[in-house]
PDB file of C-alpha atoms and ligand atoms in Angstrom:
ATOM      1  CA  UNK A   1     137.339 149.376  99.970  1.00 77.00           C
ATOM      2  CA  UNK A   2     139.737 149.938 102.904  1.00 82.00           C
ATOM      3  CA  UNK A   3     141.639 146.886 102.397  1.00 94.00           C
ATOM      4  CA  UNK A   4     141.840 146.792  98.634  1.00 98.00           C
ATOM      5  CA  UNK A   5     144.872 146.491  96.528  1.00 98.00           C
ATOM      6  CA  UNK A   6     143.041 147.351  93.157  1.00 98.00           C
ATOM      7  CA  UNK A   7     140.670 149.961  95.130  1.00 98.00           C
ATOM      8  CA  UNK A   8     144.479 151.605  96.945  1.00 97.00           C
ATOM      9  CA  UNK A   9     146.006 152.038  93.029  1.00 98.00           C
ATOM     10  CA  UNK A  10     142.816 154.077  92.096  1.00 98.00           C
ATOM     11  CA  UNK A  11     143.280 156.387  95.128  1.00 97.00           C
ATOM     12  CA  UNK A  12     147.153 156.665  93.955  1.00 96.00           C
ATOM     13  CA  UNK A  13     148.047 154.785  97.688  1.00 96.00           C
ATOM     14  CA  UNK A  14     150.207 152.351  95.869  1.00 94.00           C
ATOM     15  CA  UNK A  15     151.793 153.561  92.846  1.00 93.00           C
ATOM     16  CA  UNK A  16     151.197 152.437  89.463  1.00 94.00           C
ATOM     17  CA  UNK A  17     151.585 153.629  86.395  1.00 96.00           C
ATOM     18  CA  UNK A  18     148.017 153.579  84.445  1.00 98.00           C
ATOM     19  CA  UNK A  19     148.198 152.120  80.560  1.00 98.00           C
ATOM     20  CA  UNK A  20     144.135 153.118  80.033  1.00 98.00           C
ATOM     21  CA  UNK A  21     141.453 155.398  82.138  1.00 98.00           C
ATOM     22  CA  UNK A  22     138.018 156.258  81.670  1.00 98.00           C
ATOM     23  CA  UNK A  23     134.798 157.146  83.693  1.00 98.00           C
ATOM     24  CA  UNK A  24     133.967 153.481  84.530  1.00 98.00           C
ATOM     25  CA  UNK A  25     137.672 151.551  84.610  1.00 98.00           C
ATOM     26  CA  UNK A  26     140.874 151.981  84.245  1.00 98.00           C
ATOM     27  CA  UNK A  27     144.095 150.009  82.710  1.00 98.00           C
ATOM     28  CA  UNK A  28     147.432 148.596  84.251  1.00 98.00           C
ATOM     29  CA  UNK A  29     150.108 146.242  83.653  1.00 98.00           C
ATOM     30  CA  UNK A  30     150.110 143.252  85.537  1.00 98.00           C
ATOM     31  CA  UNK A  31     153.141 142.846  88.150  1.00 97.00           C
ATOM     32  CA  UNK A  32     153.909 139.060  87.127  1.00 98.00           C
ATOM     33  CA  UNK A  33     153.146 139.094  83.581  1.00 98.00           C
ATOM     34  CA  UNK A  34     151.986 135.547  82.291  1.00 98.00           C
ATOM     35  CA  UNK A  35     152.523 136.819  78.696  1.00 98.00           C
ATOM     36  CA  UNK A  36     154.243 138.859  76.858  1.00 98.00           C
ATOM     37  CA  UNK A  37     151.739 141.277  77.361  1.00 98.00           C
ATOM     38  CA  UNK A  38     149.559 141.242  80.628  1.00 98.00           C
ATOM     39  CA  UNK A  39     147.255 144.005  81.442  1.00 98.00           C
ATOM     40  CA  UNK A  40     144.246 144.086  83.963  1.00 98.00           C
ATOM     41  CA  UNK A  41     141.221 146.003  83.225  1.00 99.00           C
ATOM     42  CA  UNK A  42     139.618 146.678  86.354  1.00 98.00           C
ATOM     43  CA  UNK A  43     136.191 148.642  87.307  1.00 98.00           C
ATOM     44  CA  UNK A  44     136.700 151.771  89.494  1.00 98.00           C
ATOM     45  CA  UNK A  45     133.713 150.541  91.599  1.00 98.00           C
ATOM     46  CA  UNK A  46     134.869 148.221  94.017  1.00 98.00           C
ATOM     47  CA  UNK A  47     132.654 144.862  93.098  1.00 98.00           C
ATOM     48  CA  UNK A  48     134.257 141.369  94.549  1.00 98.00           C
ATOM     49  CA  UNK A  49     133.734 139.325  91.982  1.00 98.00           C
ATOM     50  CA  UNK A  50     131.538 138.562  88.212  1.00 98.00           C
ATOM     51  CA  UNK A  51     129.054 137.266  90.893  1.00 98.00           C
ATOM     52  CA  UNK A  52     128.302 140.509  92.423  1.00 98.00           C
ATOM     53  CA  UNK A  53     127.841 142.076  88.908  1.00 98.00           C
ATOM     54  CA  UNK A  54     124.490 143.498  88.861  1.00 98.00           C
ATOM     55  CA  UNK A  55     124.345 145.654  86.056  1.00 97.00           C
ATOM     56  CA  UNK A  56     125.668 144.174  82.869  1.00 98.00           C
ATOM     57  CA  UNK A  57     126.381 147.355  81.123  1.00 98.00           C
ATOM     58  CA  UNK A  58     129.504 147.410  83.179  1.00 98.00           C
ATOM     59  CA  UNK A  59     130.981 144.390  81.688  1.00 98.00           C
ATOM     60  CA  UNK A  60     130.093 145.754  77.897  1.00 98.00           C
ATOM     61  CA  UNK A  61     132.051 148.459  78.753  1.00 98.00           C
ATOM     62  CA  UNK A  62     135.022 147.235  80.033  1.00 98.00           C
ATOM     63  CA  UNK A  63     135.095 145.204  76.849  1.00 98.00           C
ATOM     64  CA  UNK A  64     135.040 148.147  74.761  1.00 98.00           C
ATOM     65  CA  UNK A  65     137.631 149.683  77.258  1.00 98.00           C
ATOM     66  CA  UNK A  66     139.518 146.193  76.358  1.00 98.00           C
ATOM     67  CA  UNK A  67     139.409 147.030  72.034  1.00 98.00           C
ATOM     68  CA  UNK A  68     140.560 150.530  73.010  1.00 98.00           C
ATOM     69  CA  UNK A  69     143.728 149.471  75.002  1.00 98.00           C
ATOM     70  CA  UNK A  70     144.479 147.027  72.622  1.00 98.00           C
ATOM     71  CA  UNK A  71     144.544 149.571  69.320  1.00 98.00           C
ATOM     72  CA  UNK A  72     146.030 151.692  71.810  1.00 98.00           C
ATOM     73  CA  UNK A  73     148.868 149.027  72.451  1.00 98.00           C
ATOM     74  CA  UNK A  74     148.880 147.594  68.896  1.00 98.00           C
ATOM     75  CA  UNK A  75     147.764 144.010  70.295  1.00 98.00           C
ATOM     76  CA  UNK A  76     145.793 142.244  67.827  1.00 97.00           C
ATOM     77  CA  UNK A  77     145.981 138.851  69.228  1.00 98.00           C
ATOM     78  CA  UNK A  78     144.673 138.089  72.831  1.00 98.00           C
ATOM     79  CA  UNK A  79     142.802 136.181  75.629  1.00 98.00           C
ATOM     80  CA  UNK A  80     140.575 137.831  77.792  1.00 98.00           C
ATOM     81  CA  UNK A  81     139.986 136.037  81.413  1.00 98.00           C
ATOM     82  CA  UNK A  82     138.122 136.551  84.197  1.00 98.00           C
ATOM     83  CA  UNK A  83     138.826 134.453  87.280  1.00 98.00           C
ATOM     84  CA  UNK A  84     135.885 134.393  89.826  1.00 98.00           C
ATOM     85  CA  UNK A  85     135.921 133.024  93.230  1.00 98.00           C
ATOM     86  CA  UNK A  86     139.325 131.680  94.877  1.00 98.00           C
ATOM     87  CA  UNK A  87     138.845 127.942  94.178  1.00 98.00           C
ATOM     88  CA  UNK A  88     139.283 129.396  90.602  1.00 98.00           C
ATOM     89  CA  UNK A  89     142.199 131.261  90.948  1.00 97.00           C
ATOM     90  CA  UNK A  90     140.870 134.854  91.884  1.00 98.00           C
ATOM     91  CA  UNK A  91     143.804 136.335  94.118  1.00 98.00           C
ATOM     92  CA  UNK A  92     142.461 139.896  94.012  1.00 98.00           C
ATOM     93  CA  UNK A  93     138.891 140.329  95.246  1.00 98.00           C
ATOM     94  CA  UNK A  94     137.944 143.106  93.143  1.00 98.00           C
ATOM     95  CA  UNK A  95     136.577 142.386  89.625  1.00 98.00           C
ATOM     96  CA  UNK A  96     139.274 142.475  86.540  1.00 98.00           C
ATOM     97  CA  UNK A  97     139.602 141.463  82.900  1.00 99.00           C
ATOM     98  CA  UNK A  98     142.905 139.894  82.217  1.00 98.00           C
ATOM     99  CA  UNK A  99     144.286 140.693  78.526  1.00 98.00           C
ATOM    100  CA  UNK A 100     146.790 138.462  77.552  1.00 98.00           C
ATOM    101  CA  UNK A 101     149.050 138.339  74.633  1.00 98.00           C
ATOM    102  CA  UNK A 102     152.515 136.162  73.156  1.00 97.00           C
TER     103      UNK A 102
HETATM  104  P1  AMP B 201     143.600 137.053  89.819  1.00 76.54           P
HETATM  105  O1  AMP B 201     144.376 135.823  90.114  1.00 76.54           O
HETATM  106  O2  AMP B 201     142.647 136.892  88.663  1.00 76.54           O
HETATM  107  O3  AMP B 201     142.933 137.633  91.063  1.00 76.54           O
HETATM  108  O4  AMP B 201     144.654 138.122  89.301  1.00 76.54           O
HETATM  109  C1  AMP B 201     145.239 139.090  90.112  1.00 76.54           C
HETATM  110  C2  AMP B 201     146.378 139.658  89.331  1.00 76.54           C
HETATM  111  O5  AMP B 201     146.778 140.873  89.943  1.00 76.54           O
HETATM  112  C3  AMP B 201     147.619 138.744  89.297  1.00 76.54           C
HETATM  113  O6  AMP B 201     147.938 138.433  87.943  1.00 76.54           O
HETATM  114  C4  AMP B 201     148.695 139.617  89.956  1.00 76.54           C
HETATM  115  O7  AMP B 201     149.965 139.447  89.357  1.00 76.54           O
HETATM  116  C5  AMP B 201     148.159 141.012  89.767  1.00 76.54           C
HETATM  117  N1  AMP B 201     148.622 142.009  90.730  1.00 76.54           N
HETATM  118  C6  AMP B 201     148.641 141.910  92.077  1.00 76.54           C
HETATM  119  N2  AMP B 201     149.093 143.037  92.630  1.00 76.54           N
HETATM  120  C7  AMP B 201     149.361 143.899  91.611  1.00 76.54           C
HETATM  121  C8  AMP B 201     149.866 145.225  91.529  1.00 76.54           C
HETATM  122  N3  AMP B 201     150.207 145.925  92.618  1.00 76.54           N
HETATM  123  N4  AMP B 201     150.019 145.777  90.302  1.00 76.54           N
HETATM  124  C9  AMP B 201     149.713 145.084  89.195  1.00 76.54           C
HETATM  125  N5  AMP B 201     149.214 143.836  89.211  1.00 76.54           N
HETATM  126  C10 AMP B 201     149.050 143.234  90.398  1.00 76.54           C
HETATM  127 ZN1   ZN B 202     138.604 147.266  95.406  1.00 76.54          ZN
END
């Protein structure tokens, strides 16, 4: 998507520095942490929201995407959150996992 801050990382139009890839997501650190650490797992499809999810198999794999990063970044204590819709706090309107851990 044209207009897509999540979608313009992906396609390296705004730099970022990528913590976790795969075929079906990939990892970064958010840029106004709200712990100590703050990444968002986010699907390389562009898909608004966890209402446009259609097939579910997505969402099982960007959880085990989620148990990777986290061995990967020694985390062993964590919230995962998903904002949907802006009334709930959804900024970015392109699916993502928060991880979040003091
Ligand atoms: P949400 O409120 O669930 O839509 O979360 C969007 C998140 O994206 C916020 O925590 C932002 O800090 C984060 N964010 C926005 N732009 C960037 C960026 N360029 N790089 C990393 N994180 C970002
Ligand atoms: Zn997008």
């Amino acid at each position: 998507m044209d207009d897509c801050i999540f979608c313009k990382i992906l396609n390296k139009q705004i730099p970022s520095e990528f913590v976790y890839e795969d075929e079906t997501c990939f990892a970064i650190n958010d840029i106004n942490p709200k712990a100590k650490k703050h990444i968002l797992v986010i699907p390389k499809e562009h898909i608004k929201s966890l209402n446009e999810v259609k097939d579910f198999t997505l969402i099982k794999k960007m959880f085990e995407a989620i148990t990777k990063i986290n061995k990967q970044e020694n985390i062993t204590h964590f919230k995962t959150l998903i904002n949907t819709g802006k009334d709930a706090g959804q900024v970015v309107e392109h699916l993502h996992i928060h991880i979040l851990s003091d």
